[in-house]
């Protein structure tokens, strides 16, 4: 699987999560959802960092990486 295919899976997962969140019982698993999203955001941030390291124009997504890590930390803390 390449990065484009992996990003389509992330997109599809986000769409499924959006649909599932409309269920009135959706908050039953909210703690697990937050933990899973936090881990996913950390992994996405690391992937962006890895992509960044492979291109000549470094630091174009440094802010995004930091923002994703901050959001992940906030999800874990609440």
Coordinates of N, CA and C in Angstrom, one line a residue:
X1 N 0.8 -1.2 0.0 CA 0.0 0.0 0.0 C 0.9 1.2 0.0
X2 N 0.6 2.2 -0.8 CA 1.3 3.4 -0.8 C 0.7 4.5 0.0
X3 N 1.3 5.7 0.1 CA 0.8 6.8 1.0 C -0.5 7.3 0.5
X4 N -0.8 7.3 -0.8 CA -2.0 7.8 -1.3 C -3.2 6.9 -1.0
X5 N -2.9 5.6 -1.1 CA -4.0 4.6 -0.7 C -4.2 4.7 0.8
X6 N -3.2 4.8 1.6 CA -3.3 4.9 3.0 C -4.1 6.2 3.4
X7 N -3.9 7.3 2.7 CA -4.6 8.5 3.0 C -6.1 8.3 2.7
X8 N -6.4 7.5 1.6 CA -7.8 7.3 1.3 C -8.5 6.5 2.4
X9 N -7.8 5.6 3.1 CA -8.3 4.8 4.2 C -8.6 5.7 5.4
X10 N -7.7 6.7 5.6 CA -7.9 7.6 6.7 C -9.1 8.5 6.4
X11 N -9.3 8.9 5.2 CA -10.5 9.7 4.8 C -11.7 8.9 5.0
X12 N -11.7 7.7 4.5 CA -12.9 6.8 4.7 C -13.3 6.6 6.1
X13 N -12.2 6.4 6.9 CA -12.4 6.2 8.4 C -13.0 7.4 9.0
X14 N -12.6 8.6 8.6 CA -13.1 9.8 9.2 C -14.6 10.0 8.8
X15 N -14.9 9.6 7.5 CA -16.3 9.7 7.1 C -17.2 8.7 7.9
X16 N -16.7 7.5 8.2 CA -17.4 6.5 9.0 C -17.6 7.0 10.4
X17 N -16.6 7.6 10.9 CA -16.7 8.1 12.3 C -17.7 9.2 12.4
X18 N -17.7 10.1 11.4 CA -18.7 11.2 11.3 C -20.2 10.6 11.3
X19 N -20.4 9.6 10.5 CA -21.7 8.9 10.4 C -22.0 8.3 11.8
X20 N -21.1 7.6 12.4 CA -21.3 6.9 13.7 C -21.6 7.9 14.8
X21 N -21.0 9.1 14.7 CA -21.2 10.1 15.8 C -22.7 10.6 15.8
X22 N -23.4 10.4 14.8 CA -24.8 10.8 14.7 C -25.7 9.9 15.6
X23 N -25.2 8.7 15.9 CA -26.0 7.7 16.7 C -26.1 8.3 18.1
X24 N -27.3 8.3 18.7 CA -27.4 8.9 20.1 C -26.6 8.1 21.1
X25 N -26.3 6.9 20.9 CA -25.5 6.1 21.8 C -24.0 6.2 21.6
X26 N -23.6 7.1 20.7 CA -22.2 7.2 20.3 C -21.3 7.6 21.4
X27 N -21.8 8.2 22.5 CA -20.9 8.6 23.5 C -20.5 7.4 24.5
X28 N -21.2 6.3 24.2 CA -20.8 5.1 25.1 C -19.3 4.7 24.9
X29 N -18.8 4.8 23.7 CA -17.5 4.5 23.4 C -16.5 5.7 23.2
X30 N -17.0 6.8 23.7 CA -16.3 8.1 23.4 C -14.8 8.1 24.0
X31 N -14.6 7.5 25.1 CA -13.3 7.4 25.7 C -12.4 6.7 24.8
X32 N -12.8 5.5 24.3 CA -12.0 4.8 23.4 C -11.8 5.5 22.0
X33 N -12.8 6.2 21.6 CA -12.7 7.0 20.3 C -11.6 8.0 20.5
X34 N -11.7 8.8 21.6 CA -10.7 9.8 21.8 C -9.3 9.3 21.8
X35 N -9.1 8.1 22.5 CA -7.8 7.5 22.6 C -7.3 7.1 21.2
X36 N -8.2 6.5 20.4 CA -7.8 6.0 19.0 C -7.5 7.2 18.1
X37 N -8.3 8.3 18.2 CA -8.1 9.5 17.4 C -6.7 10.1 17.8
X38 N -6.4 10.2 19.1 CA -5.2 10.7 19.6 C -4.0 10.0 19.0
X39 N -4.1 8.6 19.0 CA -3.0 7.8 18.5 C -2.9 8.0 17.0
X40 N -4.0 8.1 16.3 CA -4.0 8.3 14.8 C -3.4 9.7 14.5
X41 N -3.7 10.7 15.3 CA -3.1 12.0 15.0 C -1.6 12.0 15.2
X42 N -1.2 11.3 16.3 CA 0.3 11.2 16.5 C 0.9 10.5 15.3
X43 N 0.3 9.5 14.8 CA 0.9 8.8 13.7 C 0.9 9.6 12.4
X44 N -0.2 10.4 12.2 CA -0.3 11.3 11.0 C 0.8 12.3 11.1
X45 N 1.0 12.9 12.3 CA 2.0 13.9 12.5 C 3.4 13.3 12.2
X46 N 3.7 12.1 12.7 CA 4.9 11.4 12.4 C 5.1 11.2 10.9
X47 N 4.0 10.8 10.2 CA 4.1 10.6 8.8 C 4.4 11.9 8.1
X48 N 3.8 13.0 8.5 CA 4.1 14.3 7.9 C 5.6 14.6 8.1
X49 N 6.1 14.4 9.3 CA 7.5 14.6 9.6 C 8.4 13.8 8.7
X50 N 8.0 12.5 8.5 CA 8.8 11.6 7.6 C 8.8 12.1 6.2
X51 N 7.6 12.5 5.7 CA 7.5 13.0 4.3 C 8.4 14.3 4.2
X52 N 8.3 15.1 5.2 CA 9.1 16.4 5.2 C 10.6 16.1 5.1
X53 N 11.0 15.1 5.8 CA 12.5 14.7 5.8 C 12.9 14.2 4.5
X54 N 12.0 13.8 3.6 CA 12.4 13.2 2.3 C 12.4 14.2 1.2
X55 N 12.0 15.5 1.5 CA 11.9 16.5 0.4 C 12.9 17.6 0.7
X56 N 13.3 18.3 -0.4 CA 14.3 19.4 -0.3 C 13.8 20.6 0.5
X57 N 12.5 20.8 0.5 CA 11.9 22.0 1.1 C 11.4 21.6 2.5
X58 N 12.3 21.5 3.4 CA 12.0 21.0 4.8 C 11.2 22.1 5.5
X59 N 10.5 21.8 6.6 CA 9.8 22.7 7.5 C 8.5 23.3 6.9
X60 N 8.0 22.8 5.8 CA 6.8 23.3 5.3 C 5.6 22.9 6.1
X61 N 5.7 21.7 6.8 CA 4.5 21.3 7.6 C 4.9 21.2 9.1
X62 N 5.9 21.8 9.6 CA 6.3 21.7 11.0 C 5.2 22.2 11.9
X63 N 4.5 23.3 11.5 CA 3.4 23.8 12.3 C 2.2 22.8 12.4
X64 N 2.0 22.1 11.3 CA 0.9 21.1 11.3 C 1.2 20.0 12.2
X65 N 2.5 19.5 12.2 CA 2.9 18.4 13.1 C 2.7 18.8 14.5
X66 N 3.1 20.0 14.9 CA 3.0 20.5 16.2 C 1.5 20.6 16.6
X67 N 0.7 21.1 15.7 CA -0.7 21.3 16.0 C -1.4 19.9 16.2
X68 N -1.1 18.9 15.3 CA -1.6 17.6 15.5 C -1.2 17.0 16.8
X69 N 0.0 17.1 17.2 CA 0.4 16.6 18.5 C -0.3 17.3 19.6
X70 N -0.5 18.6 19.5 CA -1.2 19.3 20.6 C -2.7 18.8 20.7
X71 N -3.3 18.6 19.6 CA -4.7 18.1 19.6 C -4.7 16.7 20.2
X72 N -3.8 15.9 19.8 CA -3.7 14.5 20.4 C -3.5 14.5 21.9
X73 N -2.7 15.4 22.3 CA -2.4 15.5 23.8 C -3.7 16.0 24.5
X74 N -4.4 17.0 23.9 CA -5.7 17.4 24.5 C -6.7 16.3 24.6
X75 N -6.8 15.5 23.6 CA -7.8 14.4 23.6 C -7.4 13.4 24.7
X76 N -6.1 13.2 24.9 CA -5.8 12.2 25.9 C -6.0 12.8 27.3
X77 N -5.9 14.1 27.5 CA -6.1 14.7 28.8 C -7.5 14.9 29.3
X78 N -8.4 14.8 28.4 CA -9.8 15.1 28.8 C -10.6 13.9 28.9

